Each structure stands twice: as structure tokens, then as C-alpha cells.
Amino acid sequence: MKGVIFTEFTEMVEHRFGLESLDSIITSSDLPSKGAYTAVGTYDHHEMVKLVVALSKHESIPLPQLLEEFGTYLFQRFTVLYPHFFKVDSGLLHFLEGVENYIHVEVFKLYPDAELPRFSCSRPSENRLIMLYQSDKSMADLAIGLIKGAGAFFNENCTIVSTAKNDSGSVVEIEIIVMNE
Amino acid sequence: MSNLELIQRQLERERLARKEAERILEEKSLELFRSNMELTKLNASLESQIQQRTDELRFEQSQLNLLIDLHPMPLLLVKRSDFSIIDVNAHACFTFKQTKESFIGLPYLDWAKAIDGEHPSTNSVDGEREINVGDQHLFFQAHSTSLNFRNEDIYLIILDDLADRKVILNQYIEKEKAYRELVENVSDIIYRADKYGFFTYINPTAAHFTGYNETELLNAHFTSLVREDFRAKLISYYQFQLKEEIQTTYIEFPVITKDGDEKWVGQSADLHRIDDENMEFIVLCRDITDRKKVERALIRSEEKYRSIIENLELGLLEVDPAGIIVKAYPKFCVLTGYTPEELVGRNPMTFLVDEQSKQLIETESKKRKKGQASVYEVELIRKDGSKVWVIISGAPFYNERNEVAGTVGIHLDISDRKKMEEELLLAKEIAENSLRSKDQFVANISHEIRTPLNAIIGMNHLLNDTGLTEKQHNYAEAIETSSQNLLTIVNDLLDFSKIESGKMELEIISENLHSVICKTVQLWNLKIEEKGLYFEQNIHPDINRFYNFDPTRLSGILSNLLHNALKFTAHGKISIDIELLERNTNSDRIRFAIKDTGIGIPKDKLSAIFESFVQAENNTTRNFGGTGLGLSIAKDLVALMNSQLTVSSEVDQGSCFEFILELAHAEERVAETTSNFDLSQFKDKRVLLVEDNEINRFMAQTILENWKLEVTCAENGAIAVEKLTHQPFDVVLMDMQMPVLDGLQATWVIRNKLKCDTPIIALTANAVKGELEKCFEAGMNDFLSKPYTQKALQAALIRVLKLQPLPIQHSIAEQLPIASDWIDLSLLIQNTNNNAQFMRKMIHLMISETEKRLEEIPGLLQLKDQESIRKIAHAMKPSIDHVAHANVRDLVRKVEAGNEVFEVFSEQTNDLMLSLKKVVQLLKENPIVTDN
């Protein structure tokens, strides 16, 4: 997992829960990196799992919720860090459709070793999009959070329905329905 | 945890993070640098490739330009839009005598004017065009291609000089002329006809052949020349060719010329397709009239031969190399009852012959394949199942490649001949059977004759012993001689039939050859001399030893030969020569020869004399007597001894019969001496005499009773068994052939039912091999061969009763040296029948006689009276023969012959006198002789 995720996470934890919480979860988790993350680095994604689990325990927030909130936060940070990907006039669903084929493609060009989830989309109607999430990290909640963040960015109200397609959570069907105002 | 600590830890983490970031940065920078280098390199290589390509393109471009320029025909490039010439090649400049620049911009269509051809079109660039060059009008054929060249749409126009074409055309015209002349002048008919059969072209030969001219022929139908009866056939033939589009056909047919002559042609017609609808015939036709004549003659000849063959009495069959019938001629069909259709295509082996003959047919088949002809007989099966014997002469025939193309078999019915063969075979069998039964009959008859004959002889002997007067004695002698002669004849006959039926067997015993010969010779000595002939004996002394041979038969042979010599010699001498040719370790080779100075045998009769029943001359029996069997038997007997009796003879000079035997050495056998046996041992021994013949019975009984045996008689086997049941006997004498119960059967009963082991002696007339075995198997102990001598009977009884022959009481003869250097009493003994008294008397007589004569000789010698001395010798001979050794006997003969000159004769006589004195002295000295 790219270091940027880790740095954003630690920033978020520091700002939202305080330095102490951050320090606590770092020290309580057995991290090979010792919690020293740089945005340009690459680290084992299990460290993220440990941190998130530790945080969930520490703050008594259910894990899925935590991941979702992080996802929303992360999206907002993406729009700041990589502004060229986010053009307002594209529309939420159009944007989401382009995640796999456009954004992720560009990511791979720069970071060939990036471990990104795969999305396959189908657009049953103008305002409905079904994204099939596939990743062995089983972090669909993060994805949902990101999607929510996207909804906020594009200023479009949407409803998200997710259906796990298997027990491990590595395949999840996410349906986004845009509400017309 | 204090804030400070937290912050410190945070700072530490951030420091680490920064370090990490710096490291990563370094890494990335290096990567970037490297990528840069790669790109630069790639760029450089790309640029060089581009340069290379560009060069290549330029080169190609220049090549193309060269091609265009060098093209041997004028090439123009014309703009499509306005038909202006934009470029030309070098040849165009040359041909049209203009510079390249002067061409540029020229309007093509005006410059190269179109000649009004088939397809006029104002803007057409192609076709025949006229171009003016100065005063000349040149003509070209323009060929155009649309291209985009150097980025412009153009026509590439090639101008083809028509002048060249004219040259080529001329060449074709020349060639055509040459071919036409060929066709016109050939000796065969060549013509063309359309698909309907009408002539479209004919060559001169056609006109010449048919007698019609060109005008008459062209557009006539080809069938108008054909003989009427062939027209329809030809029309349909060629219609067929047309329909099936057959390329080439050949057919022969008759043609009628204008003059009405008939000629034959052989026509080869080729079918040619002109276009989609049209075909034509190109035909070559040859005059085959002559050939046809030859063919016809050949056919007639073949017809002639065929009809000859078809009508032969012999059945002809043709088969192919695989053995399948190809053709069956009429007579063969008649012979076998099949029609030709039923025969052709079939394999004769499957139905014309039976299983046994198949092998034969196979063998013959193989022979044919090898090119061999042969003749053989086989039985064929007719259609109706009956069989017929045929003789087949089979031969292969060949095709033009000299391979076997099949076989022809000529069959001749030989059923008649076969029938005759079978009948002959049957007749032969009957004859042989008859011969066999005849042989049997002869044997039986001989036996039947011998029985009473032996009785006569036996009775005669008995009679002789009863003390007869001299007259009676003479009569008895005569009876003896005659019956012996008769016996000899019958024995000869029996021997002959035994030999003929292959039942003769030699009885080999160990015997002294010398004694046997001497005994035989003694029999003839007297007889020969009585006839006035000189008898010479040359017997090799070394044969005086024992050999294994059949003395009876050898004696018989010698007797026969001597008998014949005696018969056929009127004067002169008969000699017997026994020569030792070779002495080997285990055997001796001895030559026996009997010579005479008789009438001899003509050369052409030499082989005939050995045949049975044949004599040298038809009147021989009348003149000389004899059955003619003797020599034949002698020859067969010699053959049995593994030798050959040969004769050499000259008419009126004499004959010599000889044979050579290889005799094996044998141990000396002590002779059975039954002559001195104490008859008292026989006394009271009980003998059962079983014999159905009254005479024989009486004779045997008399002899036995003379020996003081107690004799009981039985007429047949049944009575014998009866008697044996009730009383014991010491010995049984059993005849073989009897009614009711014969010898063998009776013996069997005695042995197995009565369980009696009294010794039984068989009295058998047929002492042949099988017979004796049967006797012993039945349980008999000994046998006597009929006719049997008293001695033999005595010996058998002694053997069977296990009696002791006494220590030999030497007879007078044995007390005297029988065969010493001077004395030989064998003849005396024989002739006196070993009667001591008789012998003594004789010896005395001989001594006194001899002495008397010896006194006379010296005086006669002085007087040189050879003749008288000869007479004396002759008178002394009988005595000398009876007592003296062979040497002395020879000597007296020499003197008697008196052939030598007086000096020699005198010496002989003196020798004789000395010998005789010695003999007499020896005789006198012996007390046995002088006694009494």
C-alpha cells in the first residue's frame, strides 16, 4: 500500500483523535515500519489493517464505520493532492465510471507496483451505477467512503447500497443511485 | 505518558519518514537518469534507420526512372486531367527525334492521332495511332495504364511499333505455306470435314485416290464415297465420336472410286473444337487395300485349319495358363457330354476328374508352365457321371512375347484299350494263380509219387538182404537202378518246383569238401569208363578240409553236370577240375569245372539250355534222355550259392561248365557214426508208428522189428491219441499228412490234452523251413525227412531215446587207412555196402589179379608193345579204382590212354608198376585182409 494512504491516515488520526491516540495505536501495533511513513514510500497493507483495528478498539468505533469515514476524508485529500483528476463538470457517475479505466490507469503508470482494487461498472440507467468491487484486501467500506466523498465533491445526493458477494468480502456489489433534485 | 514524550516520539517518526523519503528520492532520480540515457540511445538509432530508409527509397526511385528510360519502346507519361505529356523516356526521344523538353506540355491526343478503328472514342488514349515524324507517317499500337506517379494521376502509355508486327506476320505466312505444301504433297489422304460430315478441305491425294476432283468433293458428304453397306455404320460411328467428344478414332471401311473400283481405307479422325458451338474433324486416311487382301487370305487359311481341327476325331481342349478352359472343340464335347458353354470358363480339375487324378493334372500343369509337352492317361468324368479313360497329349503354346499363353490338349478315347488292359491283368492273375496251384500240384504229385517209390526202394533193399540167388539179386539190382532213376527224376521235379516257387533253401552243414566231391565222383567213375571215355580228375589237395556248405546240393550239381557230360560225349574224355583260386583268412575261393569232348552246344542255344524244360535240340530227349530240368536246377542251385553257372562250348569239340564258390572255413565236425550202434539198446522199446500209408507203414514196421523194437501201429492221428491214452510208449513216429487227425493236430492234442511228453518224431515229406517250425511249435521233438534212410531213422531214435552210440567198433575199412598215399577204399566200401566179408573177398581177388598182370608188363615194355600195355592197364583199372589212391588211379588212366611218345609212356608205365607193387604190399601186410 502506498505511503500516502498511511500519511493521510496518521494525519487524520492526529487531527481527529489526538496525538496520544495516534501514538497509542502505533506503539500498540507491532509495525515493522515503526510507524514512520512517508508519502513516497510503500508499506505492507497489513500494517494498515493493524492500525485501523487498533484504532477501532481504542476509540470504540466499529471498524466499517471507521473505514468509511476515512474513505470520505481521503477523497477530499485526493482532490487537493491530484486536482487534475477531478473536474466538476464530469458528473458523479461519469467520474466513478472512469475510476478504473482512467484514474487507476494513470496511477499504474507512475506506480506500477500500486495495489489497487478492481472495479467493473454497469450503468443500468442514467442515474444508477453498479460498481463491482474486487480486492483481496476486502476494504469495500473504504471504497464506499471514497464514493460518498465523491458524492459530496460533485454535490450530488446519492444513495449507496452494498451487497457482499462472498464471505471474505473480497467481492462486493456497490450500487449508487443519484437522487434528482 | 507526557506530552513531551509523545511529541518526541512523533518527531522521531517524522525524522525516519523523512529519511525514507530521501532514500526513495535518490532511487527515483537514478531511475530517471537511466531512462533518459535509454531514450537518447533509442532516438539515435531511430534517426539512423530513417536515414537508411530514405536512401533506399531514393535508390528505388532512380532505378524506376532508369527502367522507364531504357524501355525499348517509346514510353509517355500523360496527365490524366488534360492529356498533356509530362514526361517521356529516352527511346521516345530517339524514335520521334525530339528532345525530352520539347515533349513536355504537348497535347497527346493531337500528337498521336487515333486511326479510325473499331472503337473510335475521342478521349481514348489506346488503339492504333498515327504519329508524324518529319515526312514519315509512323504507325503504333498504343497501350495505356492509369497510375499515380509522383503524386499525380497519369497514363503510362507504351507505343508498339506496328512495323515489327508486319515482320512477324510475314514469318507466320511463310510457315503456313510450308505446312500446306507438306499436306498437299503427302501420299496419304488428309481432309477436313465439318461436324455434319461435309468436306471442308481435301488434299490433292484425296482427289487422286477417289478419282473425283476438288470441286466435286468439297461440300460433298464423306459417306457419298463409302460403299453403301458401310454408310449407316460410319454415320453412327462419327456421331458417337462427336457426342462423346472422343479425341481420336480409327476405323476401316471400303470406298468406291469414281471409276467404280473398290478400295479399302484406314481412317484416323481427330475431333477439334473451334469454338463453343463448332467442332470439326481433321482426318488422315490411308489406302489399305493390299493389306486387306492379305488379311482375307489369312482368314481363309485360318478357317481351313480351324475346320480341320474342329472335325478331328480327337477331342481338343484349350486352357489358359491358369488352367481355365478357353475353348472346347466339338469332339471333346461329344466325348465328355458337355456343351462348349458348360465347359468354357471352368477349371477341368474341379469337375472333369476325380480326387485321385487331380494330383496328376497338377503335375502335368506344372510341366506345361515350364514349356514341356507330355502324354499321359487319365479317367474323365462325363456329364452323366460315367467315366471314360483317355490318353492326353498336352503341349503349351506361346504368345508373341514367347510367354506360355496356354495349353492345348488332344484327348483320345482309350476305354477299349483300358478294358483290354484290365482283362489282360485279370488273365495274368488267373494264370499266376493257376501257376501257383500248378506248382502246388506238382509238389503234391511229386510227394504222392515219391511215397510209393520210396516204398519200392525200401522194400527192394529189404528184399536184397534176405539172401537172394544171383539171378534174383540181379533183378533186385535192376529194380534198384530203375527206381533210383525214377526217384531222381521225381526229386528233380520237386526241386524244380521248390526253386520255382522260391521255397528252396540250402542246408548248410559243416562237411569235408574233398570227401563229398570224391563220393560224388565215384558214382560216375565207372559209368564214364563203361562208356569208353577217359575220366580225369584234378582235385586240389588243399580243399581237403571242412567248409560250411550244402553237400547234398553241391553233390547234386556236380552229378548233374557229370551226367550231362556223360550223356553228350561219345568219345574222348570228361574231366573234373577243382581249383583253389584264393585262400583267405576265413574262406576259400574254389573253382569247379567239368569239361567234356562231346557234341558241344551251338552258340545260339547256349542260353536256352539253362531254361527249364528246354533242351539243345528237339530230339535230345529221344537221343539222350532226360527231362531237360537238370541244368536249370543246377543253375538255380548255383545261384542260391551266390554264384553263376557258366558254359563255354564249341560244336563237336566239347563243353565246359564251371562255377566259382566262396566257401567259409568250418570246424571239423565229428561225423555221426551210426554204423556201429549196439542194437540191443533198442530191444523192447515201445514205438508207436503213426502212418496212414500201408506200404510205408509196413516198411517202417519191418525195419523197426528187425531192430527188435516193439511196434504198435496207428493209421491216423486220432487212433494214435486213443492208443496213447491207454498205454505208454517210449517214442512216437508221427507222419504229418493223415486223414481224420493229421500229425500237427494229433501232437497238439497229445501235448495239451493228454499232457503226455512222450518224444514224437515227425515224418515229414516237406522239410521246408516253415514246416519244421510248425512241428517244433506243436511240440514235436525231432524230424525225419521222407524218404528217410535206415541210418537216419536209427540216428533219430538214438537221439530221441537218448541212447548211447557204442564206442566205435572199427570196421575193416577203418582199420585200413582209407585215404593214405596209396590206398583209397572209399569206392570199395560203397560198393560192398560195407560188408566186411564181401570186401575181404574182393580185395583178395584184386591182389591176385593185379599181381598176375604186373608180371606181364616188363616183357611188353621191352617189345615196346604200347598197345598191349594199354589193354592191361584198362583191365586193371576197375580193381585199382576200388583200392588205390587217386594218384594211382590217374596213373593207370594215363597209361591206358597211351597218348605220349614211347619214352614218356615207358616212364609212366614204370611209375605205375612201382605204385601198384606198393599198394599190393600194403594190402597184404594188413592182417585184417590176410586173415581168414
Tab-separated table of N, CA, C and O in Angstrom, chain B residues 707-757:
chain	number	residue	atom	x	y	z
B	707	TRP	N	15.074	-154.430	-35.754
B	707	TRP	CA	15.913	-153.918	-34.686
B	707	TRP	C	15.397	-154.299	-33.319
B	707	TRP	O	15.820	-153.770	-32.302
B	708	LYS	N	14.457	-155.179	-33.320
B	708	LYS	CA	13.928	-155.716	-32.074
B	708	LYS	C	13.148	-154.703	-31.268
B	708	LYS	O	13.063	-154.774	-30.053
B	709	LEU	N	12.537	-153.724	-31.916
B	709	LEU	CA	11.693	-152.763	-31.212
B	709	LEU	C	10.270	-153.286	-31.195
B	709	LEU	O	9.855	-154.011	-32.088
B	710	GLU	N	9.543	-152.891	-30.204
B	710	GLU	CA	8.152	-153.325	-30.088
B	710	GLU	C	7.286	-152.285	-30.770
B	710	GLU	O	7.189	-151.131	-30.324
B	711	VAL	N	6.657	-152.664	-31.877
B	711	VAL	CA	5.978	-151.680	-32.697
B	711	VAL	C	4.463	-151.800	-32.600
B	711	VAL	O	3.905	-152.877	-32.747
B	712	THR	N	3.791	-150.685	-32.345
B	712	THR	CA	2.333	-150.603	-32.428
B	712	THR	C	1.996	-149.624	-33.547
B	712	THR	O	2.649	-148.594	-33.684
B	713	CYS	N	1.003	-149.981	-34.361
B	713	CYS	CA	0.655	-149.094	-35.472
B	713	CYS	C	-0.638	-148.345	-35.244
B	713	CYS	O	-1.553	-148.844	-34.576
B	714	ALA	N	-0.685	-147.145	-35.780
B	714	ALA	CA	-1.932	-146.380	-35.798
B	714	ALA	C	-2.065	-145.783	-37.174
B	714	ALA	O	-1.098	-145.282	-37.740
B	715	GLU	N	-3.305	-145.852	-37.736
B	715	GLU	CA	-3.471	-145.397	-39.118
B	715	GLU	C	-3.622	-143.890	-39.259
B	715	GLU	O	-3.468	-143.340	-40.331
B	716	ASN	N	-4.037	-143.260	-38.165
B	716	ASN	CA	-4.140	-141.801	-38.220
B	716	ASN	C	-3.966	-141.214	-36.837
B	716	ASN	O	-3.827	-141.948	-35.865
B	717	GLY	N	-3.983	-139.918	-36.771
B	717	GLY	CA	-3.715	-139.231	-35.529
B	717	GLY	C	-4.705	-139.538	-34.438
B	717	GLY	O	-4.340	-139.661	-33.263
B	718	ALA	N	-5.953	-139.730	-34.821
B	718	ALA	CA	-6.983	-139.969	-33.805
B	718	ALA	C	-6.749	-141.289	-33.091
B	718	ALA	O	-6.807	-141.365	-31.865
B	719	ILE	N	-6.466	-142.298	-33.901
B	719	ILE	CA	-6.186	-143.630	-33.323
B	719	ILE	C	-4.955	-143.560	-32.442
B	719	ILE	O	-4.906	-144.151	-31.359
B	720	ALA	N	-3.976	-142.740	-32.916
B	720	ALA	CA	-2.742	-142.598	-32.136
B	720	ALA	C	-3.049	-142.050	-30.759
B	720	ALA	O	-2.560	-142.557	-29.741
B	721	VAL	N	-3.858	-140.989	-30.737
B	721	VAL	CA	-4.248	-140.381	-29.456
B	721	VAL	C	-4.933	-141.414	-28.579
B	721	VAL	O	-4.631	-141.550	-27.387
B	722	GLU	N	-5.856	-142.140	-29.177
B	722	GLU	CA	-6.597	-143.208	-28.481
B	722	GLU	C	-5.631	-144.170	-27.804
B	722	GLU	O	-5.734	-144.464	-26.627
B	723	LYS	N	-4.673	-144.655	-28.628
B	723	LYS	CA	-3.717	-145.636	-28.100
B	723	LYS	C	-2.905	-145.060	-26.961
B	723	LYS	O	-2.676	-145.699	-25.944
B	724	LEU	N	-2.470	-143.807	-27.148
B	724	LEU	CA	-1.634	-143.175	-26.126
B	724	LEU	C	-2.379	-143.013	-24.819
B	724	LEU	O	-1.783	-142.975	-23.745
B	725	THR	N	-3.684	-142.868	-24.924
B	725	THR	CA	-4.485	-142.734	-23.702
B	725	THR	C	-4.412	-144.000	-22.847
B	725	THR	O	-4.457	-143.933	-21.615
B	726	HIS	N	-4.335	-145.130	-23.594
B	726	HIS	CA	-4.442	-146.388	-22.850
B	726	HIS	C	-3.121	-147.040	-22.488
B	726	HIS	O	-3.054	-147.819	-21.565
B	727	GLN	N	-2.074	-146.760	-23.277
B	727	GLN	CA	-0.802	-147.388	-22.937
B	727	GLN	C	0.355	-146.432	-23.153
B	727	GLN	O	0.275	-145.549	-23.997
B	728	PRO	N	1.391	-146.688	-22.401
B	728	PRO	CA	2.559	-145.818	-22.546
B	728	PRO	C	3.443	-146.291	-23.685
B	728	PRO	O	3.456	-147.456	-24.012
B	729	PHE	N	4.169	-145.305	-24.320
B	729	PHE	CA	5.149	-145.624	-25.352
B	729	PHE	C	6.446	-144.885	-25.047
B	729	PHE	O	6.457	-143.910	-24.313
B	730	ASP	N	7.517	-145.381	-25.650
B	730	ASP	CA	8.803	-144.705	-25.460
B	730	ASP	C	9.043	-143.633	-26.506
B	730	ASP	O	9.731	-142.657	-26.265
B	731	VAL	N	8.472	-143.876	-27.673
B	731	VAL	CA	8.648	-142.892	-28.742
B	731	VAL	C	7.500	-143.006	-29.747
B	731	VAL	O	6.938	-144.081	-29.921
B	732	VAL	N	7.156	-141.898	-30.348
B	732	VAL	CA	6.109	-141.874	-31.369
B	732	VAL	C	6.721	-141.436	-32.693
B	732	VAL	O	7.428	-140.422	-32.760
B	733	LEU	N	6.435	-142.224	-33.739
B	733	LEU	CA	6.838	-141.779	-35.092
B	733	LEU	C	5.573	-141.289	-35.774
B	733	LEU	O	4.661	-142.057	-36.016
B	734	MET	N	5.502	-139.979	-36.011
B	734	MET	CA	4.248	-139.370	-36.458
B	734	MET	C	4.355	-138.859	-37.899
B	734	MET	O	5.135	-137.939	-38.178
B	735	ASP	N	3.574	-139.467	-38.752
B	735	ASP	CA	3.503	-138.936	-40.107
B	735	ASP	C	2.728	-137.616	-40.073
B	735	ASP	O	1.896	-137.401	-39.205
B	736	MET	N	2.978	-136.751	-41.012
B	736	MET	CA	2.347	-135.427	-40.992
B	736	MET	C	0.992	-135.413	-41.680
B	736	MET	O	0.031	-134.873	-41.158
B	737	GLN	N	0.960	-136.003	-42.866
B	737	GLN	CA	-0.272	-135.936	-43.657
B	737	GLN	C	-1.118	-137.169	-43.448
B	737	GLN	O	-0.788	-138.256	-43.940
B	738	MET	N	-2.199	-136.990	-42.702
B	738	MET	CA	-3.086	-138.137	-42.461
B	738	MET	C	-4.515	-137.654	-42.429
B	738	MET	O	-4.774	-136.495	-42.120
B	739	PRO	N	-5.459	-138.535	-42.672
B	739	PRO	CA	-6.858	-138.125	-42.568
B	739	PRO	C	-7.296	-138.120	-41.105
B	739	PRO	O	-6.529	-138.522	-40.235
B	740	VAL	N	-8.498	-137.660	-40.892
B	740	VAL	CA	-9.128	-137.576	-39.573
B	740	VAL	C	-8.396	-136.575	-38.693
B	740	VAL	O	-8.899	-135.510	-38.397
B	741	LEU	N	-7.183	-136.952	-38.246
B	741	LEU	CA	-6.409	-136.005	-37.427
B	741	LEU	C	-4.979	-136.060	-37.951
B	741	LEU	O	-4.361	-137.116	-37.949
B	742	ASP	N	-4.458	-134.943	-38.430
B	742	ASP	CA	-3.118	-135.017	-39.001
B	742	ASP	C	-2.045	-134.904	-37.917
B	742	ASP	O	-2.369	-134.762	-36.729
B	743	GLY	N	-0.789	-134.982	-38.332
B	743	GLY	CA	0.331	-135.046	-37.405
B	743	GLY	C	0.363	-133.889	-36.415
B	743	GLY	O	0.470	-134.076	-35.206
B	744	LEU	N	0.198	-132.656	-36.943
B	744	LEU	CA	0.285	-131.464	-36.092
B	744	LEU	C	-0.836	-131.441	-35.072
B	744	LEU	O	-0.629	-131.197	-33.887
B	745	GLN	N	-2.031	-131.732	-35.563
B	745	GLN	CA	-3.187	-131.697	-34.672
B	745	GLN	C	-3.048	-132.740	-33.580
B	745	GLN	O	-3.284	-132.475	-32.408
B	746	ALA	N	-2.660	-133.947	-34.006
B	746	ALA	CA	-2.512	-135.042	-33.048
B	746	ALA	C	-1.493	-134.690	-31.975
B	746	ALA	O	-1.715	-134.900	-30.791
B	747	THR	N	-0.366	-134.119	-32.442
B	747	THR	CA	0.687	-133.724	-31.496
B	747	THR	C	0.149	-132.738	-30.481
B	747	THR	O	0.399	-132.843	-29.288
B	748	TRP	N	-0.615	-131.769	-30.990
B	748	TRP	CA	-1.167	-130.758	-30.114
B	748	TRP	C	-2.042	-131.381	-29.036
B	748	TRP	O	-1.943	-131.079	-27.861
B	749	VAL	N	-2.883	-132.292	-29.485
B	749	VAL	CA	-3.772	-132.977	-28.543
B	749	VAL	C	-2.960	-133.748	-27.507
B	749	VAL	O	-3.209	-133.669	-26.312
B	750	ILE	N	-1.959	-134.473	-28.005
B	750	ILE	CA	-1.125	-135.294	-27.098
B	750	ILE	C	-0.457	-134.429	-26.040
B	750	ILE	O	-0.458	-134.746	-24.857
B	751	ARG	N	0.034	-133.276	-26.516
B	751	ARG	CA	0.778	-132.426	-25.583
B	751	ARG	C	-0.148	-131.695	-24.643
B	751	ARG	O	0.134	-131.569	-23.448
B	752	ASN	N	-1.253	-131.136	-25.161
B	752	ASN	CA	-2.073	-130.232	-24.368
B	752	ASN	C	-3.265	-130.894	-23.699
B	752	ASN	O	-3.689	-130.465	-22.645
B	753	LYS	N	-3.797	-131.921	-24.316
B	753	LYS	CA	-4.949	-132.561	-23.684
B	753	LYS	C	-4.518	-133.762	-22.853
B	753	LYS	O	-4.952	-133.949	-21.729
B	754	LEU	N	-3.652	-134.602	-23.466
B	754	LEU	CA	-3.206	-135.786	-22.726
B	754	LEU	C	-2.091	-135.448	-21.744
B	754	LEU	O	-1.772	-136.229	-20.871
B	755	LYS	N	-1.539	-134.269	-21.952
B	755	LYS	CA	-0.379	-133.844	-21.164
B	755	LYS	C	0.688	-134.916	-21.168
B	755	LYS	O	1.280	-135.244	-20.143
B	756	CYS	N	0.893	-135.476	-22.344
B	756	CYS	CA	1.851	-136.574	-22.434
B	756	CYS	C	3.118	-136.068	-23.069
B	756	CYS	O	3.079	-135.382	-24.093
B	757	ASP	N	4.265	-136.367	-22.506
B	757	ASP	CA	5.511	-135.831	-23.077
B	757	ASP	C	6.383	-136.907	-23.715
B	757	ASP	O	7.593	-136.814	-23.739
